[in-house]
PDB file of C-alpha atoms in Angstrom:
ATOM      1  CA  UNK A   1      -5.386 -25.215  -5.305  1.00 67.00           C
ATOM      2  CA  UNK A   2      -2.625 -26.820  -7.373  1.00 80.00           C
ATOM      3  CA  UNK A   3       0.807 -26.217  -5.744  1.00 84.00           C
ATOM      4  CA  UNK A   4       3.156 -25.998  -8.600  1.00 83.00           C
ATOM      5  CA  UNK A   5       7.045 -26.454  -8.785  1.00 86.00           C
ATOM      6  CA  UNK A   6       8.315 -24.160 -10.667  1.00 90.00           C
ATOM      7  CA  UNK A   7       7.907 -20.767 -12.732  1.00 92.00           C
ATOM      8  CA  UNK A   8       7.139 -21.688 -15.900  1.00 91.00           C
ATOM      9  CA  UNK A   9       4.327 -23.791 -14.801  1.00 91.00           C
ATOM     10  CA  UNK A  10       2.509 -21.851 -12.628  1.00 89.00           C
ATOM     11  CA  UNK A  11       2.635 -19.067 -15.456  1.00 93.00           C
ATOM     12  CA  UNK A  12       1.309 -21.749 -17.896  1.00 91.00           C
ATOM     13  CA  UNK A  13      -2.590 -21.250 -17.030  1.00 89.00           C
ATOM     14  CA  UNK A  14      -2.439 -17.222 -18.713  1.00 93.00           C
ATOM     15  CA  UNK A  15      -3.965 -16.210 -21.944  1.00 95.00           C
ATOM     16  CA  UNK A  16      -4.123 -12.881 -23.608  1.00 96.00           C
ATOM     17  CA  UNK A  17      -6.483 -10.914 -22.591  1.00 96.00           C
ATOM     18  CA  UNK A  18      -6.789 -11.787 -18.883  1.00 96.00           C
ATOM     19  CA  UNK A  19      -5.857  -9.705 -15.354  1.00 94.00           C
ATOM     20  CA  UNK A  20      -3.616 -10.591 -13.183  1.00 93.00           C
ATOM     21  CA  UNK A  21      -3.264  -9.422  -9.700  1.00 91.00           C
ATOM     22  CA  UNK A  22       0.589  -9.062  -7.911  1.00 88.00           C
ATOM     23  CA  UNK A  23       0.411  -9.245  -4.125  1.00 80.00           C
ATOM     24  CA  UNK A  24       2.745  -6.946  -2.910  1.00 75.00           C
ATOM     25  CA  UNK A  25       4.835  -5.831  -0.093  1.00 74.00           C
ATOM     26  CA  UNK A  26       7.154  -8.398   1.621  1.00 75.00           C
ATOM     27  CA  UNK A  27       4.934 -10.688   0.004  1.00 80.00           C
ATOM     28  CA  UNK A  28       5.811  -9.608  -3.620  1.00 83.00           C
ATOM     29  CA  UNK A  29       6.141 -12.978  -5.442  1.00 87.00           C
ATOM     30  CA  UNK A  30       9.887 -11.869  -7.529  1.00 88.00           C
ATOM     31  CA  UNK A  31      10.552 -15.060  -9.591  1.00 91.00           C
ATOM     32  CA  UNK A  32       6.768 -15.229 -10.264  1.00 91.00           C
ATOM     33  CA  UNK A  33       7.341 -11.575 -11.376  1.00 91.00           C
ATOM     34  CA  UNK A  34      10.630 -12.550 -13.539  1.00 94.00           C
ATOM     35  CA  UNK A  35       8.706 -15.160 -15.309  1.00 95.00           C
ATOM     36  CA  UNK A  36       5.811 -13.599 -15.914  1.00 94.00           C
ATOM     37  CA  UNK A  37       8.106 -10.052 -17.899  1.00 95.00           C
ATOM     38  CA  UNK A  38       9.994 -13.448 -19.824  1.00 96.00           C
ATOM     39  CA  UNK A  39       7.248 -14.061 -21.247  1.00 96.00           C
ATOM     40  CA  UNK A  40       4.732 -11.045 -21.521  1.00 96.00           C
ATOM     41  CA  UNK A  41       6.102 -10.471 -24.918  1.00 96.00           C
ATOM     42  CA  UNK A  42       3.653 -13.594 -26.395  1.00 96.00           C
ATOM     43  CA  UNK A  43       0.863 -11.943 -25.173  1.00 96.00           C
ATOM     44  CA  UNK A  44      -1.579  -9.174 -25.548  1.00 96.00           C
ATOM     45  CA  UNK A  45      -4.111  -7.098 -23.683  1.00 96.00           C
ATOM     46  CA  UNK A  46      -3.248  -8.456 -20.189  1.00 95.00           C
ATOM     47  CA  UNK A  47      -4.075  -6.526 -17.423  1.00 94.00           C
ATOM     48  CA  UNK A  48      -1.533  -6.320 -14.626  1.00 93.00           C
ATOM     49  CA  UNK A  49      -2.809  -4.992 -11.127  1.00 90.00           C
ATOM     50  CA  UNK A  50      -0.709  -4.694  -8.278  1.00 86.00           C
ATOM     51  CA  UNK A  51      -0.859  -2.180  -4.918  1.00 79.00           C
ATOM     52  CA  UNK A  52       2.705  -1.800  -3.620  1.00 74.00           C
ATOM     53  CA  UNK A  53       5.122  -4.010  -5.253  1.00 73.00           C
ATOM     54  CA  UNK A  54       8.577  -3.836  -3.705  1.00 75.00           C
ATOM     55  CA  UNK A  55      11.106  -4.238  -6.375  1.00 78.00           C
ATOM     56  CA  UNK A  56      11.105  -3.656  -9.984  1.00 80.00           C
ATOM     57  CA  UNK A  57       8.029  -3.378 -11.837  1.00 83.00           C
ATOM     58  CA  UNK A  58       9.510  -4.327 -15.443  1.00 90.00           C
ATOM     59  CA  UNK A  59       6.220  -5.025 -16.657  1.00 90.00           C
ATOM     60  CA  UNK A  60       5.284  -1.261 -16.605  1.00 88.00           C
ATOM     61  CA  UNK A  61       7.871  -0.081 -18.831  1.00 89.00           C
ATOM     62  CA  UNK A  62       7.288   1.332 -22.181  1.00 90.00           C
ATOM     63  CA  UNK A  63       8.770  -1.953 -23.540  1.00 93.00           C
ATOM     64  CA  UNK A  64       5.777  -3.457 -22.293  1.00 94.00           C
ATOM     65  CA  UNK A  65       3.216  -1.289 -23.646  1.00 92.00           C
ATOM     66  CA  UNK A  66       1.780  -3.220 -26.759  1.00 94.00           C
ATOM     67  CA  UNK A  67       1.282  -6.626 -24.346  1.00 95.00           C
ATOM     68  CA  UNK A  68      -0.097  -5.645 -21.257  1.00 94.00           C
ATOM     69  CA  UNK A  69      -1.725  -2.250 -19.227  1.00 93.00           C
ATOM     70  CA  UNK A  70      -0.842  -1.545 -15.189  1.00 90.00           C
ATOM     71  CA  UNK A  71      -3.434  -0.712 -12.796  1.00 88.00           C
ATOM     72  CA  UNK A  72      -1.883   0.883 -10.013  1.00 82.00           C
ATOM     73  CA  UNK A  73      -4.295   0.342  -7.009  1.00 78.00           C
ATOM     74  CA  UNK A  74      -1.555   2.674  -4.706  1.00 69.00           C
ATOM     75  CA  UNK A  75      -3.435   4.417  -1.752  1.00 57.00           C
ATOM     76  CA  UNK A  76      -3.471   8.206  -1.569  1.00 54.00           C
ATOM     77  CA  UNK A  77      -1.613   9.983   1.281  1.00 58.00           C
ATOM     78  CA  UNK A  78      -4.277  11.209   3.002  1.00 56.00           C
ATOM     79  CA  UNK A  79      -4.926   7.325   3.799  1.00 56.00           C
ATOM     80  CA  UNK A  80      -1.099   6.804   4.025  1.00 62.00           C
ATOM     81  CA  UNK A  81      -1.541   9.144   7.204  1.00 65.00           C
ATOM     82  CA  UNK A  82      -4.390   8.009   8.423  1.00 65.00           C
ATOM     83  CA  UNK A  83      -2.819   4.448   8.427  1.00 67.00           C
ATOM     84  CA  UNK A  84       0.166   5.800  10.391  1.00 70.00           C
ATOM     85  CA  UNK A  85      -1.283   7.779  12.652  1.00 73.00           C
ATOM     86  CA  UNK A  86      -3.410   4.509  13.401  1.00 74.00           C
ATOM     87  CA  UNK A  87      -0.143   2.529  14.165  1.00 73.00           C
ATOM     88  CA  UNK A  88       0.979   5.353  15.995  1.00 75.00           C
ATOM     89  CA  UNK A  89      -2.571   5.704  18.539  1.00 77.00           C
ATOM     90  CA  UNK A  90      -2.190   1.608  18.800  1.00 77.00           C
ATOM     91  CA  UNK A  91       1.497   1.861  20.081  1.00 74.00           C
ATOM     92  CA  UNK A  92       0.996   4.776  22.625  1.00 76.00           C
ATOM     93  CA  UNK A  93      -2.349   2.936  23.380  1.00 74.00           C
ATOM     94  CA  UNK A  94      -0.334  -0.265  24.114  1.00 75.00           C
ATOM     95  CA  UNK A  95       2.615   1.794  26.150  1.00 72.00           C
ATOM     96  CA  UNK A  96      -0.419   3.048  28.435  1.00 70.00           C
ATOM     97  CA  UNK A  97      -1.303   0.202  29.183  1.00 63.00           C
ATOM     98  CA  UNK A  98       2.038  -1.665  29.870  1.00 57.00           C
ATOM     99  CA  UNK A  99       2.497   1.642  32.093  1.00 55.00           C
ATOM    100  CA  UNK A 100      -0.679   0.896  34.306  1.00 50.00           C
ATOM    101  CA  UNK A 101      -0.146  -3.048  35.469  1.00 49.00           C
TER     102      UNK A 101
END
């Protein structure tokens, strides 16, 4: 994998009509993100996927619309609860056993 160093450069590789995936969270890449709504307008049909982006999400604004679609791969809450309630059994799970040494 090329390391590249800086923006405009590692947003040289896209074309129109290809998808791109934003990794999101803590991880979510912002000048990547910057760079990539500078220069969305030269391009068409590109497919933006992301699951929870924190920030702004420029890209999915109606300005947007005639260069590029959003695929929001968001969970539902049903899992959002299931997730928690996981953290949640791990912690008391982890207390109990702190408890018993």
């Amino acid at each position: 994998m090329k390391i590249h160093s800086n923006v405009d450069e590692a947003l040289d590789f896209i074309e129109s009509g290809q998808k791109i995936f934003v990794h999101g969270a803590t991880a979510t890449p912002h000048s990547l993100i910057k760079g990539l709504v500078d220069v969305l307008p030269h391009y068409k049909d590109i497919e933006i996927m992301h699951l929870h982006t924190h920030g702004n999400a420029e890209y999915a604004t109606e300005k947007f619309k005639d260069n590029c679609r959003v695929t929001n791969l968001f969970w539902v809450e049903i899992f959002e609860n299931i997730l928690i309630m996981t953290v949640l059994i791990t912690f008391l799970v982890s207390c109990l056993r702190f408890q018993s040494y």
